[in-house]
Every structure is written in structure tokens, then in C-alpha cells.
Amino acid sequence: MSPETNKPDKYLLYQNSVQNPVYEVNFMRRVYRKIRGRSPLLLREDFCGTAVLACEWVRMVRGGRAVGVDLDENTLQWAAENNIARLGSKAEGVELACCDVLTAANYESDIVTAFNFSYCVFKEREILLSYFRKVHETLSSAGIFFLDLYGGPDAQVIQEESREVDEEGLRFSYVWDQADYNPVTGETACHIHFDLPGGNRMERAFSYDWRLWNLPELKDLLREAGFEKIDVYWEGTDHSTGEGNGTFRVSRKGDDSRSWICYLVATR
Ligand SMILES: C[S@@+](CC[C@H](N)C(=O)[O-])C[C@H]1O[C@@H](n2cnc3c(N)ncnc32)[C@H](O)[C@@H]1O
């Protein structure tokens, strides 16, 4: 709860409905070990927001350290007071940098992440390319870049979809609102609302002004930025429901689902 308003805190609602840091730490360690034959230690979480992934990294990885980069000072303050403060003696393993990912210092990293499609804030090809070049430069010689993407025909439709969440004593609905899509530029405007018990809506708790890139464009840009190999990890299907089953494997062919999420793994 936020002490000022007595309403649930929007960052807590976000973390409990959008993020799954334990899954992502396990996924990245598995993929990194498979490719490099050793365990990664240094994580840089770009667009880190509340740095929940960076915190989970130092909690789960023995000897692991993490840097979270974000340009929003208030979000980073929340991260420090909540997620990092809860790490106890491991808190010193997480550093926060309040700056643009395009100009951030070159922290040596085994892994860099750009999750929840945050790089889509870069709408110009040249700017996204300069970001990917910067990531390439900051990674150690055995470094790996992990990012995700969503797509499919439904990603270009103006619509709201909601799902119930019941986590850590919080019950609410998460609403993903695709408010605008421009096929000429690929730009999309999306919002997250939270429907709270008692019929109250936390309207536009988070808003995004993005370009919806597609997979071949991203693969070309990553290659141009210097990455040697780019793998796409596609989600398997639960045949009883027809929905994604939460297991992502390297794939050279996706499927024609109306909406999908995948990971890209770019190897230096
Ligand atoms: C979609 S949130 C991602 C939060 C979290 N990483 C996740 O996976 O859910 C996007 C975050 O990117 C940050 N951001 C946007 N543009 C940025 C930039 N150019 N440099 C650094 N951070 C940026 C915003 O402040 C926001 O916290």
C-alpha cells in the first residue's frame, strides 16, 4: 500500500502482474551455460525500472553482481527503498545508474537485458542501432544480450485485454490497453490500468509510446551492430488450451498465433 493514498502501490501491482524475475534468471543462466559452458556473474539490466530482475539476480546467483540502468529517478528511488533494501547483506551487489541507456557508462557485463520491450521507445532505425552497438561494446567478449518482443496480428489491433491476478495478498485485474496503432510508422500507444477491488480503476498507471518492431528487423539490426549469432526462443503451445505453455526453446520457425511473445538471444 502507498502510505499517502492508502491505495496499492502501482509498482507492486506491476511487479506482480507483469514480471517473473525467477523464471528469467533461470532462463538466462540455462541459455548462457549452454552457449558458453560456464556460469554468468555480471548482469546489466537496461530499462530496469524497479530493478526487480537485478535484485533477483544477486539473490539467486552466488557471487553475482548487477547494475540497473534507468532514466527515471523516482522509479529508481522506489527500487532502492523497496527491492534493494530487502536484499539485506546482498544489497551491495546491486548498483543503480540514473541515466539514458544510450549514454550509460560501459559496465563490464556477461549479460545485458532489455526486457518488456522497453527498447521499442527507440523509433528510429539509427538510434536503435546505436543502442545495440553500445550493448555490444559493453559486453565482455563472452557476453550475451537478451531481449524480448511481442507481435502477431492482435498486436496491431486497438483493444483492451485483462487478466485476474492474485499474488502476495494482492487481488486485482491487470489491463493491457492497446490504445493506438499506426501501420504507416509502426508506432503504438499502450497503457496499463489496474482494476482494484471495490470497482476502482487505477487508470494509465503506466503508458508507453513505442514503435512495434518486427523480428527480421531486429535480427538485421543486431547483426549490423556486431552480434555473431541471433537465436529466437519461441514459446511452446499447451495443446489442451491452445495457449503458450511458458517454455521457450530455440526455433527457426514460429507459428501463426494471433499474439506471441519471444526472446532474442544475441551472442557476441
Ligand atoms: C517497460 S518499463 C520496463 C521495466 C522493467 N525492466 C520490466 O522488464 O518490466 C520501461 C522503463 O524504461 C525506462 N526508460 C525509457 N527510456 C529509457 C532510456 N532511454 N534509458 C533508460 N531508461 C529508459 C523507463 O523509465 C521505464 O522505467
PDB file of C-alpha atoms and ligand atoms in Angstrom:
ATOM      1  CA  MET A   1       0.000   0.000   0.000  1.00  0.00           C
ATOM      2  CA  SER A   2       1.103   3.558  -0.634  1.00  0.00           C
ATOM      3  CA  PRO A   3       1.055   5.303   2.792  1.00  0.00           C
ATOM      4  CA  GLU A   4      -0.162   8.620   1.294  1.00  0.00           C
ATOM      5  CA  THR A   5      -3.180   7.330  -0.606  1.00  0.00           C
ATOM      6  CA  ASN A   6      -3.915   4.017   1.116  1.00  0.00           C
ATOM      7  CA  LYS A   7      -4.145   2.544  -2.402  1.00  0.00           C
ATOM      8  CA  PRO A   8      -1.950  -0.339  -3.554  1.00  0.00           C
ATOM      9  CA  ASP A   9       1.373   0.828  -4.895  1.00  0.00           C
ATOM     10  CA  LYS A  10       1.483   0.857  -8.726  1.00  0.00           C
ATOM     11  CA  TYR A  11       4.994  -0.583  -8.816  1.00  0.00           C
ATOM     12  CA  LEU A  12       3.962  -3.530  -6.641  1.00  0.00           C
ATOM     13  CA  LEU A  13       0.955  -4.154  -8.868  1.00  0.00           C
ATOM     14  CA  TYR A  14       3.245  -4.007 -11.933  1.00  0.00           C
ATOM     15  CA  GLN A  15       5.813  -6.414 -10.496  1.00  0.00           C
ATOM     16  CA  ASN A  16       3.125  -8.900  -9.509  1.00  0.00           C
ATOM     17  CA  SER A  17       1.294  -8.842 -12.826  1.00  0.00           C
ATOM     18  CA  VAL A  18       3.965  -8.266 -15.471  1.00  0.00           C
ATOM     19  CA  GLN A  19       7.291  -9.610 -14.240  1.00  0.00           C
ATOM     20  CA  ASN A  20       8.597 -13.079 -13.494  1.00  0.00           C
ATOM     21  CA  PRO A  21      12.223 -12.498 -12.454  1.00  0.00           C
ATOM     22  CA  VAL A  22      12.826 -16.007 -11.058  1.00  0.00           C
ATOM     23  CA  TYR A  23      11.863 -17.507 -14.422  1.00  0.00           C
ATOM     24  CA  GLU A  24      14.049 -15.036 -16.296  1.00  0.00           C
ATOM     25  CA  VAL A  25      17.135 -15.557 -14.107  1.00  0.00           C
ATOM     26  CA  ASN A  26      16.812 -19.346 -14.546  1.00  0.00           C
ATOM     27  CA  PHE A  27      16.219 -18.993 -18.298  1.00  0.00           C
ATOM     28  CA  MET A  28      19.272 -16.755 -18.810  1.00  0.00           C
ATOM     29  CA  ARG A  29      21.569 -18.938 -16.712  1.00  0.00           C
ATOM     30  CA  ARG A  30      20.462 -22.067 -18.594  1.00  0.00           C
ATOM     31  CA  VAL A  31      20.974 -20.462 -22.008  1.00  0.00           C
ATOM     32  CA  TYR A  32      24.286 -18.833 -21.035  1.00  0.00           C
ATOM     33  CA  ARG A  33      25.706 -22.103 -19.647  1.00  0.00           C
ATOM     34  CA  LYS A  34      24.607 -23.978 -22.757  1.00  0.00           C
ATOM     35  CA  ILE A  35      26.306 -21.475 -25.057  1.00  0.00           C
ATOM     36  CA  ARG A  36      29.399 -20.586 -23.011  1.00  0.00           C
ATOM     37  CA  GLY A  37      29.898 -23.653 -20.798  1.00  0.00           C
ATOM     38  CA  ARG A  38      30.236 -21.538 -17.653  1.00  0.00           C
ATOM     39  CA  SER A  39      28.021 -19.557 -15.316  1.00  0.00           C
ATOM     40  CA  PRO A  40      27.458 -15.825 -15.831  1.00  0.00           C
ATOM     41  CA  LEU A  41      28.093 -13.475 -12.901  1.00  0.00           C
ATOM     42  CA  LEU A  42      27.684  -9.891 -14.097  1.00  0.00           C
ATOM     43  CA  LEU A  43      24.261  -8.648 -15.190  1.00  0.00           C
ATOM     44  CA  ARG A  44      23.362  -5.272 -16.564  1.00  0.00           C
ATOM     45  CA  GLU A  45      19.585  -4.681 -16.551  1.00  0.00           C
ATOM     46  CA  ASP A  46      18.847  -1.880 -19.020  1.00  0.00           C
ATOM     47  CA  PHE A  47      15.493  -0.035 -18.655  1.00  0.00           C
ATOM     48  CA  CYS A  48      15.482  -1.620 -15.191  1.00  0.00           C
ATOM     49  CA  GLY A  49      12.501   0.227 -13.688  1.00  0.00           C
ATOM     50  CA  THR A  50      12.241  -1.153 -10.151  1.00  0.00           C
ATOM     51  CA  ALA A  51      15.320  -3.356 -10.753  1.00  0.00           C
ATOM     52  CA  VAL A  52      13.446  -6.457  -9.648  1.00  0.00           C
ATOM     53  CA  LEU A  53      15.457  -8.608 -12.089  1.00  0.00           C
ATOM     54  CA  ALA A  54      18.801  -7.183 -10.894  1.00  0.00           C
ATOM     55  CA  CYS A  55      17.752  -7.927  -7.295  1.00  0.00           C
ATOM     56  CA  GLU A  56      16.658 -11.479  -8.098  1.00  0.00           C
ATOM     57  CA  TRP A  57      19.982 -11.978  -9.887  1.00  0.00           C
ATOM     58  CA  VAL A  58      22.093 -11.221  -6.812  1.00  0.00           C
ATOM     59  CA  ARG A  59      19.690 -13.242  -4.646  1.00  0.00           C
ATOM     60  CA  MET A  60      19.929 -16.342  -6.861  1.00  0.00           C
ATOM     61  CA  VAL A  61      23.439 -16.222  -8.348  1.00  0.00           C
ATOM     62  CA  ARG A  62      26.277 -16.953  -5.954  1.00  0.00           C
ATOM     63  CA  GLY A  63      28.859 -14.181  -6.368  1.00  0.00           C
ATOM     64  CA  GLY A  64      26.535 -12.423  -8.819  1.00  0.00           C
ATOM     65  CA  ARG A  65      26.517  -8.652  -9.237  1.00  0.00           C
ATOM     66  CA  ALA A  66      24.106  -6.434 -11.125  1.00  0.00           C
ATOM     67  CA  VAL A  67      23.751  -2.899 -12.436  1.00  0.00           C
ATOM     68  CA  GLY A  68      20.327  -1.439 -13.188  1.00  0.00           C
ATOM     69  CA  VAL A  69      20.120   1.434 -15.683  1.00  0.00           C
ATOM     70  CA  ASP A  70      17.040   3.653 -15.975  1.00  0.00           C
ATOM     71  CA  LEU A  71      16.494   7.352 -16.562  1.00  0.00           C
ATOM     72  CA  ASP A  72      13.564   7.748 -14.166  1.00  0.00           C
ATOM     73  CA  GLU A  73      14.782   8.951 -10.788  1.00  0.00           C
ATOM     74  CA  ASN A  74      11.519   8.262  -8.895  1.00  0.00           C
ATOM     75  CA  THR A  75      11.360   4.671 -10.100  1.00  0.00           C
ATOM     76  CA  LEU A  76      14.981   4.081  -9.095  1.00  0.00           C
ATOM     77  CA  GLN A  77      14.310   5.577  -5.672  1.00  0.00           C
ATOM     78  CA  TRP A  78      11.414   3.135  -5.242  1.00  0.00           C
ATOM     79  CA  ALA A  79      13.755   0.338  -6.335  1.00  0.00           C
ATOM     80  CA  ALA A  80      16.339   1.322  -3.715  1.00  0.00           C
ATOM     81  CA  GLU A  81      13.840   1.726  -0.869  1.00  0.00           C
ATOM     82  CA  ASN A  82      11.895  -1.435  -1.612  1.00  0.00           C
ATOM     83  CA  ASN A  83      13.598  -4.121  -3.700  1.00  0.00           C
ATOM     84  CA  ILE A  84      17.231  -3.384  -2.854  1.00  0.00           C
ATOM     85  CA  ALA A  85      16.538  -2.663   0.818  1.00  0.00           C
ATOM     86  CA  ARG A  86      15.019  -6.157   1.134  1.00  0.00           C
ATOM     87  CA  LEU A  87      18.234  -7.848  -0.043  1.00  0.00           C
ATOM     88  CA  GLY A  88      19.992  -7.417   3.306  1.00  0.00           C
ATOM     89  CA  SER A  89      23.715  -8.138   3.049  1.00  0.00           C
ATOM     90  CA  LYS A  90      23.381  -8.818  -0.712  1.00  0.00           C
ATOM     91  CA  ALA A  91      22.222  -5.254  -1.348  1.00  0.00           C
ATOM     92  CA  GLU A  92      25.772  -4.165  -2.080  1.00  0.00           C
ATOM     93  CA  GLY A  93      25.723  -6.437  -5.129  1.00  0.00           C
ATOM     94  CA  VAL A  94      23.268  -4.115  -6.905  1.00  0.00           C
ATOM     95  CA  GLU A  95      24.184  -0.713  -8.279  1.00  0.00           C
ATOM     96  CA  LEU A  96      21.717   1.702  -9.866  1.00  0.00           C
ATOM     97  CA  ALA A  97      22.625   4.199 -12.584  1.00  0.00           C
ATOM     98  CA  CYS A  98      20.193   7.009 -13.319  1.00  0.00           C
ATOM     99  CA  CYS A  99      20.856   7.738 -16.983  1.00  0.00           C
ATOM    100  CA  ASP A 100      19.876   7.114 -20.566  1.00  0.00           C
ATOM    101  CA  VAL A 101      20.931   3.656 -21.777  1.00  0.00           C
ATOM    102  CA  LEU A 102      22.370   5.388 -24.846  1.00  0.00           C
ATOM    103  CA  THR A 103      24.928   7.252 -22.755  1.00  0.00           C
ATOM    104  CA  ALA A 104      25.412   4.894 -19.780  1.00  0.00           C
ATOM    105  CA  ALA A 105      28.940   4.010 -18.687  1.00  0.00           C
ATOM    106  CA  ASN A 106      30.377   0.760 -20.037  1.00  0.00           C
ATOM    107  CA  TYR A 107      29.876  -1.628 -17.117  1.00  0.00           C
ATOM    108  CA  GLU A 108      31.586  -4.895 -17.946  1.00  0.00           C
ATOM    109  CA  SER A 109      28.781  -7.464 -18.226  1.00  0.00           C
ATOM    110  CA  ASP A 110      28.295 -11.137 -19.018  1.00  0.00           C
ATOM    111  CA  ILE A 111      24.651 -10.457 -19.746  1.00  0.00           C
ATOM    112  CA  VAL A 112      22.728  -7.334 -20.751  1.00  0.00           C
ATOM    113  CA  THR A 113      18.916  -7.421 -20.716  1.00  0.00           C
ATOM    114  CA  ALA A 114      16.327  -5.160 -22.323  1.00  0.00           C
ATOM    115  CA  PHE A 115      13.049  -6.746 -21.221  1.00  0.00           C
ATOM    116  CA  ASN A 116       9.407  -5.931 -21.546  1.00  0.00           C
ATOM    117  CA  PHE A 117      10.018  -4.442 -24.984  1.00  0.00           C
ATOM    118  CA  SER A 118      11.496  -1.272 -23.470  1.00  0.00           C
ATOM    119  CA  TYR A 119      13.907  -0.638 -26.388  1.00  0.00           C
ATOM    120  CA  CYS A 120      10.775  -0.027 -28.549  1.00  0.00           C
ATOM    121  CA  VAL A 121      10.999   3.518 -27.165  1.00  0.00           C
ATOM    122  CA  PHE A 122      13.665   3.978 -29.875  1.00  0.00           C
ATOM    123  CA  LYS A 123      11.618   4.558 -33.014  1.00  0.00           C
ATOM    124  CA  GLU A 124      14.384   5.485 -35.457  1.00  0.00           C
ATOM    125  CA  ARG A 125      16.485   2.719 -37.013  1.00  0.00           C
ATOM    126  CA  GLU A 126      19.742   4.662 -36.474  1.00  0.00           C
ATOM    127  CA  ILE A 127      19.007   5.209 -32.786  1.00  0.00           C
ATOM    128  CA  LEU A 128      18.071   1.591 -32.110  1.00  0.00           C
ATOM    129  CA  LEU A 129      21.226   0.555 -33.978  1.00  0.00           C
ATOM    130  CA  SER A 130      23.368   2.872 -31.825  1.00  0.00           C
ATOM    131  CA  TYR A 131      21.798   1.320 -28.701  1.00  0.00           C
ATOM    132  CA  PHE A 132      22.567  -2.215 -29.924  1.00  0.00           C
ATOM    133  CA  ARG A 133      26.145  -1.118 -30.756  1.00  0.00           C
ATOM    134  CA  LYS A 134      26.517   0.247 -27.240  1.00  0.00           C
ATOM    135  CA  VAL A 135      25.309  -3.035 -25.736  1.00  0.00           C
ATOM    136  CA  HIS A 136      27.777  -4.935 -27.935  1.00  0.00           C
ATOM    137  CA  GLU A 137      30.591  -2.687 -26.703  1.00  0.00           C
ATOM    138  CA  THR A 138      29.742  -3.058 -23.005  1.00  0.00           C
ATOM    139  CA  LEU A 139      29.507  -6.860 -23.063  1.00  0.00           C
ATOM    140  CA  SER A 140      32.528  -8.949 -22.126  1.00  0.00           C
ATOM    141  CA  SER A 141      33.980 -10.996 -25.005  1.00  0.00           C
ATOM    142  CA  ALA A 142      31.783 -13.934 -23.940  1.00  0.00           C
ATOM    143  CA  GLY A 143      28.790 -11.685 -23.352  1.00  0.00           C
ATOM    144  CA  ILE A 144      25.177 -12.336 -24.358  1.00  0.00           C
ATOM    145  CA  PHE A 145      22.346  -9.850 -24.914  1.00  0.00           C
ATOM    146  CA  PHE A 146      18.783 -10.928 -24.020  1.00  0.00           C
ATOM    147  CA  LEU A 147      15.726  -9.023 -25.200  1.00  0.00           C
ATOM    148  CA  ASP A 148      12.092  -9.832 -25.794  1.00  0.00           C
ATOM    149  CA  LEU A 149       9.455  -8.899 -28.352  1.00  0.00           C
ATOM    150  CA  TYR A 150       5.705  -9.233 -28.754  1.00  0.00           C
ATOM    151  CA  GLY A 151       3.839  -9.444 -32.027  1.00  0.00           C
ATOM    152  CA  GLY A 152       1.235 -11.207 -34.132  1.00  0.00           C
ATOM    153  CA  PRO A 153      -1.844  -9.699 -35.811  1.00  0.00           C
ATOM    154  CA  ASP A 154      -3.520  -8.908 -32.458  1.00  0.00           C
ATOM    155  CA  ALA A 155      -0.614  -6.613 -31.524  1.00  0.00           C
ATOM    156  CA  GLN A 156      -1.836  -4.221 -34.229  1.00  0.00           C
ATOM    157  CA  VAL A 157      -5.443  -4.118 -33.042  1.00  0.00           C
ATOM    158  CA  ILE A 158      -6.884  -1.426 -30.800  1.00  0.00           C
ATOM    159  CA  GLN A 159      -8.212  -3.417 -27.869  1.00  0.00           C
ATOM    160  CA  GLU A 160      -8.106  -3.968 -24.107  1.00  0.00           C
ATOM    161  CA  GLU A 161      -7.470  -7.305 -22.513  1.00  0.00           C
ATOM    162  CA  SER A 162      -7.483  -8.104 -18.845  1.00  0.00           C
ATOM    163  CA  ARG A 163      -6.495 -10.917 -16.539  1.00  0.00           C
ATOM    164  CA  GLU A 164      -7.084 -11.590 -12.867  1.00  0.00           C
ATOM    165  CA  VAL A 165      -4.079 -11.521 -10.539  1.00  0.00           C
ATOM    166  CA  ASP A 166      -3.988 -12.972  -7.033  1.00  0.00           C
ATOM    167  CA  GLU A 167      -0.406 -12.701  -5.737  1.00  0.00           C
ATOM    168  CA  GLU A 168       1.192 -11.908  -2.394  1.00  0.00           C
ATOM    169  CA  GLY A 169      -2.130 -10.870  -0.841  1.00  0.00           C
ATOM    170  CA  LEU A 170      -2.968  -8.548  -3.769  1.00  0.00           C
ATOM    171  CA  ARG A 171      -6.137  -9.236  -5.803  1.00  0.00           C
ATOM    172  CA  PHE A 172      -6.739  -7.087  -8.844  1.00  0.00           C
ATOM    173  CA  SER A 173      -7.112  -7.155 -12.620  1.00  0.00           C
ATOM    174  CA  TYR A 174      -4.255  -6.223 -14.908  1.00  0.00           C
ATOM    175  CA  VAL A 175      -5.500  -4.459 -18.048  1.00  0.00           C
ATOM    176  CA  TRP A 176      -3.330  -4.123 -21.178  1.00  0.00           C
ATOM    177  CA  ASP A 177      -4.790  -1.364 -23.340  1.00  0.00           C
ATOM    178  CA  GLN A 178      -3.588  -1.075 -26.944  1.00  0.00           C
ATOM    179  CA  ALA A 179      -4.958   2.429 -27.467  1.00  0.00           C
ATOM    180  CA  ASP A 180      -3.457   3.303 -30.840  1.00  0.00           C
ATOM    181  CA  TYR A 181      -1.562   1.717 -33.725  1.00  0.00           C
ATOM    182  CA  ASN A 182      -0.299   3.473 -36.863  1.00  0.00           C
ATOM    183  CA  PRO A 183       0.561   0.999 -39.648  1.00  0.00           C
ATOM    184  CA  VAL A 184       2.407   3.699 -41.607  1.00  0.00           C
ATOM    185  CA  THR A 185       5.040   4.234 -38.899  1.00  0.00           C
ATOM    186  CA  GLY A 186       4.564   1.121 -36.742  1.00  0.00           C
ATOM    187  CA  GLU A 187       4.001   3.396 -33.743  1.00  0.00           C
ATOM    188  CA  THR A 188       1.775   2.150 -30.959  1.00  0.00           C
ATOM    189  CA  ALA A 189       0.434   3.746 -27.763  1.00  0.00           C
ATOM    190  CA  CYS A 190      -0.309   1.345 -24.909  1.00  0.00           C
ATOM    191  CA  HIS A 191      -1.355   1.745 -21.290  1.00  0.00           C
ATOM    192  CA  ILE A 192      -1.544  -0.459 -18.237  1.00  0.00           C
ATOM    193  CA  HIS A 193      -4.566   0.061 -15.970  1.00  0.00           C
ATOM    194  CA  PHE A 194      -5.282  -1.810 -12.746  1.00  0.00           C
ATOM    195  CA  ASP A 195      -8.862  -2.661 -11.730  1.00  0.00           C
ATOM    196  CA  LEU A 196      -8.938  -2.803  -7.951  1.00  0.00           C
ATOM    197  CA  PRO A 197     -11.422  -4.420  -5.579  1.00  0.00           C
ATOM    198  CA  GLY A 198     -14.425  -2.136  -4.951  1.00  0.00           C
ATOM    199  CA  GLY A 199     -14.691  -1.132  -8.606  1.00  0.00           C
ATOM    200  CA  ASN A 200     -11.866   1.444  -8.647  1.00  0.00           C
ATOM    201  CA  ARG A 201      -9.624   1.646 -11.664  1.00  0.00           C
ATOM    202  CA  MET A 202      -6.034   2.908 -11.438  1.00  0.00           C
ATOM    203  CA  GLU A 203      -6.159   4.475 -14.907  1.00  0.00           C
ATOM    204  CA  ARG A 204      -2.982   4.658 -17.007  1.00  0.00           C
ATOM    205  CA  ALA A 205      -0.694   3.545 -14.191  1.00  0.00           C
ATOM    206  CA  PHE A 206       1.923   3.125 -16.941  1.00  0.00           C
ATOM    207  CA  SER A 207       1.911   4.405 -20.541  1.00  0.00           C
ATOM    208  CA  TYR A 208       4.156   3.518 -23.457  1.00  0.00           C
ATOM    209  CA  ASP A 209       4.826   5.342 -26.718  1.00  0.00           C
ATOM    210  CA  TRP A 210       6.631   2.764 -28.832  1.00  0.00           C
ATOM    211  CA  ARG A 211       7.442   1.565 -32.309  1.00  0.00           C
ATOM    212  CA  LEU A 212       6.415  -2.048 -32.714  1.00  0.00           C
ATOM    213  CA  TRP A 213       9.481  -3.547 -34.390  1.00  0.00           C
ATOM    214  CA  ASN A 214       9.327  -6.921 -36.099  1.00  0.00           C
ATOM    215  CA  LEU A 215      11.642  -9.890 -35.676  1.00  0.00           C
ATOM    216  CA  PRO A 216      13.532  -9.748 -39.020  1.00  0.00           C
ATOM    217  CA  GLU A 217      14.183  -6.008 -38.482  1.00  0.00           C
ATOM    218  CA  LEU A 218      15.616  -6.666 -35.014  1.00  0.00           C
ATOM    219  CA  LYS A 219      17.759  -9.579 -36.207  1.00  0.00           C
ATOM    220  CA  ASP A 220      19.199  -7.445 -39.026  1.00  0.00           C
ATOM    221  CA  LEU A 221      19.961  -4.579 -36.636  1.00  0.00           C
ATOM    222  CA  LEU A 222      21.619  -6.870 -34.077  1.00  0.00           C
ATOM    223  CA  ARG A 223      23.794  -8.392 -36.794  1.00  0.00           C
ATOM    224  CA  GLU A 224      24.712  -4.920 -38.067  1.00  0.00           C
ATOM    225  CA  ALA A 225      25.646  -3.935 -34.501  1.00  0.00           C
ATOM    226  CA  GLY A 226      28.219  -6.744 -34.484  1.00  0.00           C
ATOM    227  CA  PHE A 227      26.441  -9.700 -32.855  1.00  0.00           C
ATOM    228  CA  GLU A 228      27.646 -13.006 -34.332  1.00  0.00           C
ATOM    229  CA  LYS A 229      24.593 -15.148 -33.757  1.00  0.00           C
ATOM    230  CA  ILE A 230      20.994 -14.285 -33.005  1.00  0.00           C
ATOM    231  CA  ASP A 231      18.668 -17.021 -31.769  1.00  0.00           C
ATOM    232  CA  VAL A 232      14.931 -16.678 -31.327  1.00  0.00           C
ATOM    233  CA  TYR A 233      13.398 -18.580 -28.415  1.00  0.00           C
ATOM    234  CA  TRP A 234       9.766 -19.289 -29.273  1.00  0.00           C
ATOM    235  CA  GLU A 235       7.142 -20.361 -26.751  1.00  0.00           C
ATOM    236  CA  GLY A 236       5.697 -23.885 -26.956  1.00  0.00           C
ATOM    237  CA  THR A 237       1.933 -24.499 -27.032  1.00  0.00           C
ATOM    238  CA  ASP A 238      -0.223 -26.094 -24.359  1.00  0.00           C
ATOM    239  CA  HIS A 239      -2.339 -28.318 -26.612  1.00  0.00           C
ATOM    240  CA  SER A 240      -5.233 -28.544 -24.139  1.00  0.00           C
ATOM    241  CA  THR A 241      -5.785 -24.762 -24.136  1.00  0.00           C
ATOM    242  CA  GLY A 242      -4.078 -23.658 -27.368  1.00  0.00           C
ATOM    243  CA  GLU A 243      -2.222 -21.037 -25.255  1.00  0.00           C
ATOM    244  CA  GLY A 244       1.531 -20.632 -24.707  1.00  0.00           C
ATOM    245  CA  ASN A 245       2.978 -23.148 -22.217  1.00  0.00           C
ATOM    246  CA  GLY A 246       5.658 -20.906 -20.724  1.00  0.00           C
ATOM    247  CA  THR A 247       8.563 -22.958 -22.160  1.00  0.00           C
ATOM    248  CA  PHE A 248      10.807 -21.129 -24.645  1.00  0.00           C
ATOM    249  CA  ARG A 249      13.117 -23.026 -26.996  1.00  0.00           C
ATOM    250  CA  VAL A 250      15.365 -22.036 -29.902  1.00  0.00           C
ATOM    251  CA  SER A 251      13.299 -22.103 -33.028  1.00  0.00           C
ATOM    252  CA  ARG A 252      13.801 -21.256 -36.684  1.00  0.00           C
ATOM    253  CA  LYS A 253      10.077 -21.251 -37.311  1.00  0.00           C
ATOM    254  CA  GLY A 254       7.402 -19.606 -35.198  1.00  0.00           C
ATOM    255  CA  ASP A 255       3.713 -20.270 -35.542  1.00  0.00           C
ATOM    256  CA  ASP A 256       0.865 -18.159 -36.784  1.00  0.00           C
ATOM    257  CA  SER A 257      -0.665 -17.391 -33.381  1.00  0.00           C
ATOM    258  CA  ARG A 258      -2.647 -14.154 -33.180  1.00  0.00           C
ATOM    259  CA  SER A 259      -0.330 -12.887 -30.450  1.00  0.00           C
ATOM    260  CA  TRP A 260       3.044 -14.086 -29.285  1.00  0.00           C
ATOM    261  CA  ILE A 261       5.983 -13.176 -27.079  1.00  0.00           C
ATOM    262  CA  CYS A 262       9.515 -14.400 -27.752  1.00  0.00           C
ATOM    263  CA  TYR A 263      13.072 -13.902 -26.514  1.00  0.00           C
ATOM    264  CA  LEU A 264      16.003 -12.918 -28.722  1.00  0.00           C
ATOM    265  CA  VAL A 265      19.426 -14.091 -27.599  1.00  0.00           C
ATOM    266  CA  ALA A 266      22.269 -12.236 -29.324  1.00  0.00           C
ATOM    267  CA  THR A 267      25.750 -13.675 -28.875  1.00  0.00           C
ATOM    268  CA  ARG A 268      28.876 -11.554 -29.137  1.00  0.00           C
TER     269      ARG A 268
HETATM  270  C1  LIG B   1       8.511  -1.063 -19.747  1.00  0.00           C
HETATM  271  S1  LIG B   1       9.428  -0.393 -18.375  1.00  0.00           S
HETATM  272  C2  LIG B   1      10.432  -1.789 -18.085  1.00  0.00           C
HETATM  273  C3  LIG B   1      10.582  -2.136 -16.628  1.00  0.00           C
HETATM  274  C4  LIG B   1      11.253  -3.475 -16.398  1.00  0.00           C
HETATM  275  N1  LIG B   1      12.575  -3.555 -16.962  1.00  0.00           N
HETATM  276  C5  LIG B   1      10.449  -4.628 -16.927  1.00  0.00           C
HETATM  277  O1  LIG B   1      11.032  -5.546 -17.528  1.00  0.00           O
HETATM  278  O2  LIG B   1       9.254  -4.709 -16.719  1.00  0.00           O
HETATM  279  C6  LIG B   1      10.459   0.747 -19.212  1.00  0.00           C
HETATM  280  C7  LIG B   1      11.467   1.501 -18.355  1.00  0.00           C
HETATM  281  O3  LIG B   1      12.424   2.076 -19.241  1.00  0.00           O
HETATM  282  C8  LIG B   1      12.814   3.346 -18.754  1.00  0.00           C
HETATM  283  N2  LIG B   1      13.372   4.085 -19.914  1.00  0.00           N
HETATM  284  C9  LIG B   1      12.722   4.547 -21.009  1.00  0.00           C
HETATM  285  N3  LIG B   1      13.601   5.086 -21.883  1.00  0.00           N
HETATM  286  C10 LIG B   1      14.840   4.945 -21.339  1.00  0.00           C
HETATM  287  C11 LIG B   1      16.164   5.283 -21.773  1.00  0.00           C
HETATM  288  N4  LIG B   1      16.377   5.866 -22.954  1.00  0.00           N
HETATM  289  N5  LIG B   1      17.201   4.985 -20.952  1.00  0.00           N
HETATM  290  C12 LIG B   1      16.997   4.388 -19.760  1.00  0.00           C
HETATM  291  N6  LIG B   1      15.758   4.031 -19.300  1.00  0.00           N
HETATM  292  C13 LIG B   1      14.697   4.308 -20.084  1.00  0.00           C
HETATM  293  C14 LIG B   1      11.558   3.933 -18.147  1.00  0.00           C
HETATM  294  O4  LIG B   1      11.863   4.924 -17.185  1.00  0.00           O
HETATM  295  C15 LIG B   1      10.918   2.653 -17.532  1.00  0.00           C
HETATM  296  O5  LIG B   1      11.289   2.507 -16.183  1.00  0.00           O
END
